[in-house]
Amino acid sequence: MRITGKLAGNFVLATALFAFHSKAVADEPKPKPENIISVHLTEPVAPQKFERVPKFWITDISDRSGNPQPMLVLKSRGGIFLDRQPTVIVRETLEESLKSGNLLAADSNSADLVIRLYLFHFGLAEGSGLDFFGKVEYSAIVKNPKTGETAEVKATGTFIAKGAARKKNVQKNVQEDLEESLKDATRNFLRGQQLKEAVALLWKGGDAAQSPDAKP
Amino acid sequence: MRIRNALVMVLLLGLAGGTAAKETTAVFKTAEAKHFTGAEGVELTPAFYDYFYAELRSELTKSKLVREVIGEGEAVDDADAEKSVVITGTVTEYKKGSAVKSALIGFGAGLRSLKMDADVIRRSDQQNLSIFHVHVKVDPRWNEKTMAKFAAQQIAKDMKKEFAEKK
C-alpha cells in the first residue's frame, strides 16, 4: 500500500514536471518567415586611405560571444531571428567594404595582410528599457603572412534605436539598430587609428620595400 | 492694399528669419566621444559606460552641433583636426539612492545621483575648450541607463549652449 502511494506521488510529480517543461518549450520562440530579419548595409563603408595600399584577406571569423543562440536577437514578442549567422554577416560586410576601397585580395595567397576575427558581441545589449541598444564588438588579429608578425585591432559599434509597441515596428527598429551598429563597428575598424598603426607596422610596401640587392 | 501686403510679407520674412536663426549649424567638423571613466569608489557597471557612450553619440548627432560624430579611435584628416573635438570625461560620484527613503520622506530624499565632468578638447592642439559639470538625479527605482540618457542629454544641451553662443 505504501509502495503504491509512493509510486502515485512520483507519477503526479513527473506529470507536473512534464507539463511545466512542455509549457516552457512552447514559450520558446521559433524562427518563422515573419520574425526573421535580414541585416545588411545599404552601402559599404569606405575605408581610410593608407600611404602604402595593402590587400587584405579575411581568413576566419570565430564567434566568441558565448551565446548559445546567436541568431536569436530578441526573445520577447514572439522572438526576432537573424537570417544568417552573425559571423557570416560580419564577414560579408567587411569584404564588401574592403572591396569598395579596392583593398580586398583575390585570395589568401595574394593577400599582403590576413585578418582573423573574433566576434564578442552581435545583437542587442541591455538598454534603458525604453529603447533598443545595439552593439557589435570584435577584435581582429592582423597578420603579415610573410613575416608572421601580428597586431591586434579592436572595433566597437553601437546604436540606440527608438522603442516600439507594435510588433511590426519592434522588428523594424531592431533591424535598423543592428544595421547601424554593424555599420558603426565596420567604420570603427576600417577607419580606426589602430588599423592605420597595424598596417604601418606590418606592411612596409612589399616588393617596393625590398632592397634591390636582394634580387638577382 | 499694397502696403498691407508688403507688411504681411515683411512679417512673414521676419518670422522665417527668426526660425532660421534658431536652427543650429555645425560648429565642429567631427567629434569623437570616448568612453568615460569612473573615479575611485564609483560603482557602476561597464555596461553603464557602454550605454552612456552610445547615448552621448546619439545626442551629439541630434544636436547638429557636429557635422560627423565619429567612433572612438577613428582617424581624422589633418585638415579637419582644427575643427574637431574629442569629448572625454569622468564619473566623479555615484549614489545608488534609497527607494525606502524616497517613498517615505520624498522631497528629493533618497534619489539616485550621478555627477560627472566632461572635457571638450580640440583635436589639433589638445587645448581644453570647455569643461561641463553634470549632476543628474533620478528615482532610485529607475534603471541606471535612464540616468545615462539624462546625463548625455545634459552634456549635449550644455555644449550646444556654450558653442552655439560662442559662434
mmCIF file of C-alpha atoms in Angstrom:
data_model
loop_
_atom_site.group_PDB
_atom_site.id
_atom_site.type_symbol
_atom_site.label_atom_id
_atom_site.label_comp_id
_atom_site.label_asym_id
_atom_site.label_seq_id
_atom_site.Cartn_x
_atom_site.Cartn_y
_atom_site.Cartn_z
ATOM 1 C CA MET A 1 0.000 0.000 0.000
ATOM 2 C CA ARG A 2 2.867 2.292 0.996
ATOM 3 C CA ILE A 3 4.708 1.476 -2.251
ATOM 4 C CA THR A 4 1.610 2.240 -4.339
ATOM 5 C CA GLY A 5 1.268 5.607 -2.575
ATOM 6 C CA LYS A 6 4.905 6.452 -3.278
ATOM 7 C CA LEU A 7 4.504 5.455 -6.933
ATOM 8 C CA ALA A 8 1.400 7.588 -7.263
ATOM 9 C CA GLY A 9 3.276 10.525 -5.716
ATOM 10 C CA ASN A 10 6.166 10.134 -8.145
ATOM 11 C CA PHE A 11 3.743 9.873 -11.048
ATOM 12 C CA VAL A 12 2.000 13.110 -10.057
ATOM 13 C CA LEU A 13 5.373 14.867 -9.693
ATOM 14 C CA ALA A 14 6.592 13.592 -13.070
ATOM 15 C CA THR A 15 3.355 14.697 -14.759
ATOM 16 C CA ALA A 16 3.648 18.175 -13.223
ATOM 17 C CA LEU A 17 7.290 18.466 -14.324
ATOM 18 C CA PHE A 18 6.427 17.293 -17.826
ATOM 19 C CA ALA A 19 3.572 19.809 -18.083
ATOM 20 C CA PHE A 20 5.869 22.627 -16.863
ATOM 21 C CA HIS A 21 8.602 21.639 -19.308
ATOM 22 C CA SER A 22 6.214 21.458 -22.278
ATOM 23 C CA LYS A 23 4.869 24.910 -21.404
ATOM 24 C CA ALA A 24 8.432 26.276 -21.270
ATOM 25 C CA VAL A 25 9.241 24.660 -24.618
ATOM 26 C CA ALA A 26 6.053 26.105 -26.113
ATOM 27 C CA ASP A 27 7.113 29.618 -24.957
ATOM 28 C CA GLU A 28 10.495 29.281 -26.683
ATOM 29 C CA PRO A 29 10.323 31.400 -29.883
ATOM 30 C CA LYS A 30 10.772 29.617 -33.175
ATOM 31 C CA PRO A 31 12.089 31.172 -36.406
ATOM 32 C CA LYS A 32 9.257 31.786 -38.868
ATOM 33 C CA PRO A 33 9.341 33.800 -42.103
ATOM 34 C CA GLU A 34 7.555 36.700 -40.369
ATOM 35 C CA ASN A 35 10.031 37.025 -37.498
ATOM 36 C CA ILE A 36 13.287 36.749 -39.442
ATOM 37 C CA ILE A 37 15.222 39.893 -40.283
ATOM 38 C CA SER A 38 17.979 40.336 -42.808
ATOM 39 C CA VAL A 39 20.808 42.572 -41.658
ATOM 40 C CA HIS A 40 22.992 44.085 -44.359
ATOM 41 C CA LEU A 41 24.397 47.507 -45.094
ATOM 42 C CA THR A 42 22.706 49.518 -47.810
ATOM 43 C CA GLU A 43 26.102 50.783 -48.935
ATOM 44 C CA PRO A 44 29.612 49.675 -47.978
ATOM 45 C CA VAL A 45 31.765 51.697 -45.595
ATOM 46 C CA ALA A 46 34.613 53.478 -47.352
ATOM 47 C CA PRO A 47 37.909 52.535 -45.680
ATOM 48 C CA GLN A 48 40.613 55.031 -44.744
ATOM 49 C CA LYS A 49 43.415 55.922 -47.135
ATOM 50 C CA PHE A 50 46.730 54.189 -46.499
ATOM 51 C CA GLU A 51 50.119 55.502 -47.556
ATOM 52 C CA ARG A 52 51.029 52.126 -48.995
ATOM 53 C CA VAL A 53 47.943 50.234 -50.014
ATOM 54 C CA PRO A 54 47.913 46.612 -48.831
ATOM 55 C CA LYS A 55 45.497 43.882 -49.867
ATOM 56 C CA PHE A 56 43.584 42.205 -47.072
ATOM 57 C CA TRP A 57 42.038 38.773 -46.793
ATOM 58 C CA ILE A 58 39.726 37.579 -44.047
ATOM 59 C CA THR A 59 40.796 34.060 -43.173
ATOM 60 C CA ASP A 60 38.371 33.177 -40.424
ATOM 61 C CA ILE A 61 35.778 34.600 -38.062
ATOM 62 C CA SER A 62 35.161 32.902 -34.719
ATOM 63 C CA ASP A 63 32.135 33.555 -32.559
ATOM 64 C CA ARG A 64 33.366 34.192 -29.035
ATOM 65 C CA SER A 65 30.145 35.689 -27.705
ATOM 66 C CA GLY A 66 29.261 32.581 -25.731
ATOM 67 C CA ASN A 67 25.678 32.999 -26.893
ATOM 68 C CA PRO A 68 24.035 29.574 -27.346
ATOM 69 C CA GLN A 69 21.512 31.063 -29.800
ATOM 70 C CA PRO A 70 23.460 33.653 -31.817
ATOM 71 C CA MET A 71 20.679 34.043 -34.358
ATOM 72 C CA LEU A 72 18.036 34.887 -31.771
ATOM 73 C CA VAL A 73 18.170 38.671 -31.377
ATOM 74 C CA LEU A 74 15.098 39.289 -29.229
ATOM 75 C CA LYS A 75 13.372 36.640 -27.146
ATOM 76 C CA SER A 76 10.240 38.543 -26.191
ATOM 77 C CA ARG A 77 7.329 39.387 -28.512
ATOM 78 C CA GLY A 78 7.472 36.031 -30.300
ATOM 79 C CA GLY A 79 11.190 36.386 -30.987
ATOM 80 C CA ILE A 80 13.242 38.051 -33.703
ATOM 81 C CA PHE A 81 15.815 35.973 -35.577
ATOM 82 C CA LEU A 82 18.643 36.755 -37.964
ATOM 83 C CA ASP A 83 18.603 35.112 -41.381
ATOM 84 C CA ARG A 84 22.305 34.247 -41.201
ATOM 85 C CA GLN A 85 24.918 33.614 -38.538
ATOM 86 C CA PRO A 86 26.449 36.848 -37.146
ATOM 87 C CA THR A 87 29.895 35.684 -38.273
ATOM 88 C CA VAL A 88 28.636 35.440 -41.869
ATOM 89 C CA ILE A 89 27.037 38.899 -41.681
ATOM 90 C CA VAL A 90 30.231 40.493 -40.315
ATOM 91 C CA ARG A 91 32.391 38.760 -42.924
ATOM 92 C CA GLU A 92 30.152 39.872 -45.785
ATOM 93 C CA THR A 93 30.074 43.450 -44.563
ATOM 94 C CA LEU A 94 33.840 43.648 -44.154
ATOM 95 C CA GLU A 95 34.530 42.033 -47.509
ATOM 96 C CA GLU A 96 32.122 44.356 -49.308
ATOM 97 C CA SER A 97 33.665 47.396 -47.637
ATOM 98 C CA LEU A 98 37.233 46.300 -48.362
ATOM 99 C CA LYS A 99 36.240 45.598 -51.945
ATOM 100 C CA SER A 100 34.722 49.076 -52.303
ATOM 101 C CA GLY A 101 38.077 50.572 -51.319
ATOM 102 C CA ASN A 102 39.997 48.163 -53.579
ATOM 103 C CA LEU A 103 41.652 46.635 -50.520
ATOM 104 C CA LEU A 104 40.395 43.072 -50.868
ATOM 105 C CA ALA A 105 42.798 40.481 -52.209
ATOM 106 C CA ALA A 106 41.648 37.894 -54.758
ATOM 107 C CA ASP A 107 42.608 35.018 -52.444
ATOM 108 C CA SER A 108 44.589 34.308 -49.295
ATOM 109 C CA ASN A 109 47.810 33.625 -51.230
ATOM 110 C CA SER A 110 47.865 37.021 -52.885
ATOM 111 C CA ALA A 111 47.000 38.897 -49.667
ATOM 112 C CA ASP A 112 49.567 41.196 -48.086
ATOM 113 C CA LEU A 113 47.830 41.095 -44.713
ATOM 114 C CA VAL A 114 45.413 38.474 -43.439
ATOM 115 C CA ILE A 115 42.764 39.094 -40.811
ATOM 116 C CA ARG A 116 41.449 36.656 -38.240
ATOM 117 C CA LEU A 117 38.426 37.974 -36.433
ATOM 118 C CA TYR A 118 36.948 37.166 -33.022
ATOM 119 C CA LEU A 119 33.345 38.292 -32.605
ATOM 120 C CA PHE A 120 32.498 39.155 -28.996
ATOM 121 C CA HIS A 121 29.068 40.665 -29.370
ATOM 122 C CA PHE A 122 26.485 40.937 -32.104
ATOM 123 C CA GLY A 123 22.959 41.966 -31.245
ATOM 124 C CA LEU A 124 21.057 43.825 -28.605
ATOM 125 C CA ALA A 125 22.603 44.721 -25.271
ATOM 126 C CA GLU A 126 20.840 45.775 -22.102
ATOM 127 C CA GLY A 127 19.425 49.264 -22.583
ATOM 128 C CA SER A 128 17.251 51.621 -20.613
ATOM 129 C CA GLY A 129 14.130 49.600 -21.403
ATOM 130 C CA LEU A 130 12.689 52.478 -23.397
ATOM 131 C CA ASP A 131 14.794 51.827 -26.491
ATOM 132 C CA PHE A 132 16.889 49.223 -28.297
ATOM 133 C CA PHE A 133 20.621 49.320 -27.659
ATOM 134 C CA GLY A 134 22.522 47.557 -30.413
ATOM 135 C CA LYS A 135 26.139 46.578 -30.045
ATOM 136 C CA VAL A 136 28.681 44.911 -32.315
ATOM 137 C CA GLU A 137 32.112 44.256 -30.887
ATOM 138 C CA TYR A 138 35.029 42.337 -32.299
ATOM 139 C CA SER A 139 38.762 42.054 -32.221
ATOM 140 C CA ALA A 140 40.908 41.354 -35.261
ATOM 141 C CA ILE A 141 44.358 39.869 -35.459
ATOM 142 C CA VAL A 142 46.065 41.366 -38.489
ATOM 143 C CA LYS A 143 48.979 39.258 -39.674
ATOM 144 C CA ASN A 144 51.644 39.625 -42.287
ATOM 145 C CA PRO A 145 51.849 36.053 -43.653
ATOM 146 C CA LYS A 146 55.404 36.579 -44.908
ATOM 147 C CA THR A 147 56.976 37.766 -41.679
ATOM 148 C CA GLY A 148 54.497 36.183 -39.266
ATOM 149 C CA GLU A 149 54.173 39.455 -37.328
ATOM 150 C CA THR A 150 50.763 40.277 -35.877
ATOM 151 C CA ALA A 151 48.895 43.238 -34.414
ATOM 152 C CA GLU A 152 45.541 43.438 -32.683
ATOM 153 C CA VAL A 153 42.815 45.833 -33.789
ATOM 154 C CA LYS A 154 39.631 46.262 -31.765
ATOM 155 C CA ALA A 155 36.358 47.627 -33.087
ATOM 156 C CA THR A 156 33.066 48.508 -31.462
ATOM 157 C CA GLY A 157 29.850 49.779 -32.927
ATOM 158 C CA THR A 158 26.802 50.964 -31.047
ATOM 159 C CA PHE A 159 23.453 52.446 -31.894
ATOM 160 C CA ILE A 160 20.337 53.369 -29.967
ATOM 161 C CA ALA A 161 17.060 52.942 -31.792
ATOM 162 C CA LYS A 162 13.647 54.048 -30.622
ATOM 163 C CA GLY A 163 11.482 51.648 -28.696
ATOM 164 C CA ALA A 164 8.196 50.490 -30.169
ATOM 165 C CA ALA A 165 4.922 48.984 -29.055
ATOM 166 C CA ARG A 166 3.688 47.285 -32.214
ATOM 167 C CA LYS A 167 5.430 44.077 -33.197
ATOM 168 C CA LYS A 168 5.958 45.258 -36.759
ATOM 169 C CA ASN A 169 7.679 48.412 -35.533
ATOM 170 C CA VAL A 170 9.738 46.462 -32.997
ATOM 171 C CA GLN A 171 11.092 44.333 -35.828
ATOM 172 C CA LYS A 172 11.796 47.377 -37.995
ATOM 173 C CA ASN A 173 13.581 49.235 -35.213
ATOM 174 C CA VAL A 174 15.649 46.211 -34.177
ATOM 175 C CA GLN A 175 16.741 45.712 -37.786
ATOM 176 C CA GLU A 176 17.705 49.384 -38.091
ATOM 177 C CA ASP A 177 19.518 49.175 -34.773
ATOM 178 C CA LEU A 178 21.602 46.175 -35.826
ATOM 179 C CA GLU A 179 22.412 47.612 -39.230
ATOM 180 C CA GLU A 180 23.577 50.895 -37.752
ATOM 181 C CA SER A 181 25.632 49.126 -35.069
ATOM 182 C CA LEU A 182 27.249 46.936 -37.708
ATOM 183 C CA LYS A 183 27.984 49.979 -39.864
ATOM 184 C CA ASP A 184 29.484 51.750 -36.876
ATOM 185 C CA ALA A 185 31.699 48.792 -35.988
ATOM 186 C CA THR A 186 32.864 48.380 -39.600
ATOM 187 C CA ARG A 187 33.640 52.085 -39.741
ATOM 188 C CA ASN A 188 35.435 51.920 -36.422
ATOM 189 C CA PHE A 189 37.570 49.072 -37.728
ATOM 190 C CA LEU A 190 38.318 50.339 -41.241
ATOM 191 C CA ARG A 191 38.846 53.988 -40.313
ATOM 192 C CA GLY A 192 40.442 53.395 -36.945
ATOM 193 C CA GLN A 193 43.803 54.620 -35.798
ATOM 194 C CA GLN A 194 44.590 51.075 -34.640
ATOM 195 C CA LEU A 195 44.323 49.646 -38.164
ATOM 196 C CA LYS A 196 46.416 52.504 -39.507
ATOM 197 C CA GLU A 197 49.135 51.743 -36.972
ATOM 198 C CA ALA A 198 48.891 47.993 -37.587
ATOM 199 C CA VAL A 199 49.323 48.473 -41.339
ATOM 200 C CA ALA A 200 52.243 50.856 -40.805
ATOM 201 C CA LEU A 201 53.875 48.299 -38.514
ATOM 202 C CA LEU A 202 53.249 45.163 -40.551
ATOM 203 C CA TRP A 203 53.220 46.291 -44.138
ATOM 204 C CA LYS A 204 56.269 48.087 -45.498
ATOM 205 C CA GLY A 205 55.145 48.120 -49.098
ATOM 206 C CA GLY A 206 56.020 44.577 -50.140
ATOM 207 C CA ASP A 207 58.337 44.290 -53.115
ATOM 208 C CA ALA A 208 58.932 48.040 -53.179
ATOM 209 C CA ALA A 209 60.384 47.874 -49.687
ATOM 210 C CA GLN A 210 62.797 45.064 -50.521
ATOM 211 C CA SER A 211 66.294 46.152 -51.308
ATOM 212 C CA PRO A 212 67.285 45.888 -54.980
ATOM 213 C CA ASP A 213 70.375 43.866 -53.962
ATOM 214 C CA ALA A 214 68.146 41.017 -52.881
ATOM 215 C CA LYS A 215 67.005 40.488 -56.449
ATOM 216 C CA PRO A 216 69.217 38.518 -58.847
ATOM 217 C CA MET B 1 -3.831 97.160 -50.114
ATOM 218 C CA ARG B 2 -0.272 97.054 -51.420
ATOM 219 C CA ILE B 3 1.047 98.413 -48.163
ATOM 220 C CA ARG B 4 -0.848 95.747 -46.231
ATOM 221 C CA ASN B 5 0.570 93.006 -48.476
ATOM 222 C CA ALA B 6 4.060 94.411 -48.057
ATOM 223 C CA LEU B 7 3.623 94.452 -44.289
ATOM 224 C CA VAL B 8 2.445 90.834 -44.282
ATOM 225 C CA MET B 9 5.450 89.867 -46.399
ATOM 226 C CA VAL B 10 7.848 91.650 -44.050
ATOM 227 C CA LEU B 11 6.215 89.950 -41.056
ATOM 228 C CA LEU B 12 6.455 86.528 -42.686
ATOM 229 C CA LEU B 13 10.090 87.084 -43.641
ATOM 230 C CA GLY B 14 10.838 88.188 -40.113
ATOM 231 C CA LEU B 15 9.253 85.032 -38.744
ATOM 232 C CA ALA B 16 11.183 82.885 -41.203
ATOM 233 C CA GLY B 17 14.402 84.634 -40.249
ATOM 234 C CA GLY B 18 13.698 84.002 -36.578
ATOM 235 C CA THR B 19 13.098 80.318 -37.223
ATOM 236 C CA ALA B 20 16.263 80.018 -39.293
ATOM 237 C CA ALA B 21 18.300 81.698 -36.573
ATOM 238 C CA LYS B 22 17.114 79.103 -34.061
ATOM 239 C CA GLU B 23 18.415 76.226 -36.190
ATOM 240 C CA THR B 24 21.890 75.122 -35.141
ATOM 241 C CA THR B 25 24.597 74.949 -37.752
ATOM 242 C CA ALA B 26 27.526 72.589 -37.263
ATOM 243 C CA VAL B 27 30.289 74.235 -35.230
ATOM 244 C CA PHE B 28 32.676 71.280 -35.428
ATOM 245 C CA LYS B 29 33.564 69.032 -38.321
ATOM 246 C CA THR B 30 33.988 65.909 -36.221
ATOM 247 C CA ALA B 31 33.510 64.968 -32.589
ATOM 248 C CA GLU B 32 34.902 61.837 -31.028
ATOM 249 C CA ALA B 33 33.207 60.694 -27.851
ATOM 250 C CA LYS B 34 35.385 58.488 -25.700
ATOM 251 C CA HIS B 35 34.234 56.005 -23.075
ATOM 252 C CA PHE B 36 34.069 57.870 -19.784
ATOM 253 C CA THR B 37 35.946 56.504 -16.813
ATOM 254 C CA GLY B 38 34.860 56.130 -13.221
ATOM 255 C CA ALA B 39 36.721 57.780 -10.353
ATOM 256 C CA GLU B 40 37.835 55.638 -7.447
ATOM 257 C CA GLY B 41 34.891 54.409 -5.417
ATOM 258 C CA VAL B 42 32.348 54.791 -8.200
ATOM 259 C CA GLU B 43 30.459 51.525 -8.515
ATOM 260 C CA LEU B 44 28.897 51.492 -11.946
ATOM 261 C CA THR B 45 28.829 48.531 -14.306
ATOM 262 C CA PRO B 46 30.865 48.559 -17.564
ATOM 263 C CA ALA B 47 27.503 48.289 -19.358
ATOM 264 C CA PHE B 48 26.618 51.727 -18.000
ATOM 265 C CA TYR B 49 29.682 53.313 -19.630
ATOM 266 C CA ASP B 50 28.942 51.498 -22.905
ATOM 267 C CA TYR B 51 25.383 52.727 -22.916
ATOM 268 C CA PHE B 52 26.391 56.253 -21.953
ATOM 269 C CA TYR B 53 28.930 56.319 -24.801
ATOM 270 C CA ALA B 54 26.239 55.311 -27.298
ATOM 271 C CA GLU B 55 23.740 57.748 -25.832
ATOM 272 C CA LEU B 56 26.213 60.651 -25.914
ATOM 273 C CA ARG B 57 26.975 59.983 -29.570
ATOM 274 C CA SER B 58 23.283 59.803 -30.326
ATOM 275 C CA GLU B 59 22.594 63.099 -28.542
ATOM 276 C CA LEU B 60 25.525 64.831 -30.264
ATOM 277 C CA THR B 61 24.175 63.715 -33.632
ATOM 278 C CA LYS B 62 20.724 65.003 -32.725
ATOM 279 C CA SER B 63 22.115 68.360 -31.559
ATOM 280 C CA LYS B 64 23.512 69.067 -35.075
ATOM 281 C CA LEU B 65 26.390 70.853 -33.418
ATOM 282 C CA VAL B 66 28.781 68.476 -35.138
ATOM 283 C CA ARG B 67 28.834 67.508 -38.798
ATOM 284 C CA GLU B 68 30.025 63.962 -38.067
ATOM 285 C CA VAL B 69 30.156 62.071 -34.806
ATOM 286 C CA ILE B 70 32.930 59.509 -35.118
ATOM 287 C CA GLY B 71 33.634 56.401 -33.086
ATOM 288 C CA GLU B 72 36.339 56.005 -30.506
ATOM 289 C CA GLY B 73 39.817 55.770 -32.011
ATOM 290 C CA GLU B 74 38.843 56.702 -35.564
ATOM 291 C CA ALA B 75 41.380 58.578 -37.643
ATOM 292 C CA VAL B 76 40.670 62.197 -38.642
ATOM 293 C CA ASP B 77 42.223 64.062 -41.579
ATOM 294 C CA ASP B 78 44.858 66.573 -40.502
ATOM 295 C CA ALA B 79 42.964 69.286 -42.359
ATOM 296 C CA ASP B 80 39.885 68.683 -40.198
ATOM 297 C CA ALA B 81 41.742 68.372 -36.879
ATOM 298 C CA GLU B 82 41.469 72.057 -36.034
ATOM 299 C CA LYS B 83 37.693 71.956 -36.304
ATOM 300 C CA SER B 84 37.404 68.635 -34.491
ATOM 301 C CA VAL B 85 36.920 67.858 -30.827
ATOM 302 C CA VAL B 86 37.343 64.921 -28.502
ATOM 303 C CA ILE B 87 34.993 64.510 -25.556
ATOM 304 C CA THR B 88 36.388 62.733 -22.543
ATOM 305 C CA GLY B 89 35.138 62.587 -19.015
ATOM 306 C CA THR B 90 34.990 61.027 -15.592
ATOM 307 C CA VAL B 91 32.130 59.973 -13.376
ATOM 308 C CA THR B 92 33.151 61.606 -10.117
ATOM 309 C CA GLU B 93 30.317 60.474 -7.852
ATOM 310 C CA TYR B 94 27.514 57.952 -7.906
ATOM 311 C CA LYS B 95 24.967 57.363 -5.178
ATOM 312 C CA LYS B 96 22.589 54.442 -5.528
ATOM 313 C CA GLY B 97 19.856 56.164 -3.570
ATOM 314 C CA SER B 98 17.215 54.546 -1.416
ATOM 315 C CA ALA B 99 13.752 53.572 -2.572
ATOM 316 C CA VAL B 100 12.530 53.477 1.041
ATOM 317 C CA LYS B 101 13.760 56.993 1.800
ATOM 318 C CA SER B 102 12.355 58.245 -1.466
ATOM 319 C CA ALA B 103 8.924 56.750 -0.716
ATOM 320 C CA LEU B 104 8.747 57.675 2.975
ATOM 321 C CA ILE B 105 10.367 61.114 3.027
ATOM 322 C CA GLY B 106 10.059 62.354 -0.547
ATOM 323 C CA PHE B 107 11.131 65.943 -1.393
ATOM 324 C CA GLY B 108 14.220 64.658 -3.218
ATOM 325 C CA ALA B 109 15.423 62.380 -0.406
ATOM 326 C CA GLY B 110 16.859 59.019 -1.432
ATOM 327 C CA LEU B 111 17.209 59.917 -5.100
ATOM 328 C CA ARG B 112 19.833 58.177 -7.198
ATOM 329 C CA SER B 113 22.510 60.704 -8.080
ATOM 330 C CA LEU B 114 25.330 60.914 -10.594
ATOM 331 C CA LYS B 115 27.988 63.575 -11.024
ATOM 332 C CA MET B 116 30.343 63.710 -13.959
ATOM 333 C CA ASP B 117 32.826 66.069 -15.558
ATOM 334 C CA ALA B 118 33.115 66.216 -19.329
ATOM 335 C CA ASP B 119 36.051 67.846 -21.127
ATOM 336 C CA VAL B 120 35.818 69.073 -24.684
ATOM 337 C CA ILE B 121 39.311 69.060 -26.195
ATOM 338 C CA ARG B 122 40.374 70.429 -29.559
ATOM 339 C CA ARG B 123 41.964 67.638 -31.557
ATOM 340 C CA SER B 124 44.722 69.625 -33.287
ATOM 341 C CA ASP B 125 46.466 71.141 -30.247
ATOM 342 C CA GLN B 126 44.798 69.266 -27.360
ATOM 343 C CA GLN B 127 43.532 72.534 -25.932
ATOM 344 C CA ASN B 128 40.706 72.201 -23.443
ATOM 345 C CA LEU B 129 37.837 74.226 -24.882
ATOM 346 C CA SER B 130 35.367 73.717 -22.097
ATOM 347 C CA ILE B 131 34.542 71.647 -19.019
ATOM 348 C CA PHE B 132 30.986 70.689 -18.173
ATOM 349 C CA HIS B 133 29.884 69.584 -14.741
ATOM 350 C CA VAL B 134 26.785 67.437 -14.908
ATOM 351 C CA HIS B 135 24.637 66.402 -11.976
ATOM 352 C CA VAL B 136 21.701 64.073 -12.605
ATOM 353 C CA LYS B 137 19.177 62.870 -10.057
ATOM 354 C CA VAL B 138 16.599 60.192 -10.787
ATOM 355 C CA ASP B 139 14.161 57.993 -8.922
ATOM 356 C CA PRO B 140 16.062 55.093 -7.284
ATOM 357 C CA ARG B 141 13.684 52.551 -8.843
ATOM 358 C CA TRP B 142 14.681 53.624 -12.335
ATOM 359 C CA ASN B 143 17.269 51.784 -14.383
ATOM 360 C CA GLU B 144 20.796 53.258 -14.227
ATOM 361 C CA LYS B 145 20.737 53.524 -18.018
ATOM 362 C CA THR B 146 17.979 56.124 -17.735
ATOM 363 C CA MET B 147 20.446 58.177 -15.751
ATOM 364 C CA ALA B 148 22.971 57.802 -18.583
ATOM 365 C CA LYS B 149 20.354 59.060 -21.016
ATOM 366 C CA PHE B 150 19.679 62.184 -18.941
ATOM 367 C CA ALA B 151 23.394 62.849 -18.430
ATOM 368 C CA ALA B 152 24.097 62.571 -22.167
ATOM 369 C CA GLN B 153 21.192 64.891 -22.938
ATOM 370 C CA GLN B 154 22.527 67.396 -20.411
ATOM 371 C CA ILE B 155 26.039 67.368 -21.911
ATOM 372 C CA ALA B 156 24.702 67.832 -25.450
ATOM 373 C CA LYS B 157 22.458 70.664 -24.266
ATOM 374 C CA ASP B 158 25.315 72.398 -22.416
ATOM 375 C CA MET B 159 27.617 72.014 -25.408
ATOM 376 C CA LYS B 160 25.009 73.480 -27.699
ATOM 377 C CA LYS B 161 24.522 76.406 -25.359
ATOM 378 C CA GLU B 162 28.257 77.021 -24.962
ATOM 379 C CA PHE B 163 29.496 76.610 -28.520
ATOM 380 C CA ALA B 164 26.495 77.804 -30.495
ATOM 381 C CA GLU B 165 26.565 81.027 -28.447
ATOM 382 C CA LYS B 166 30.326 81.465 -28.835
ATOM 383 C CA LYS B 167 29.950 81.086 -32.559
#
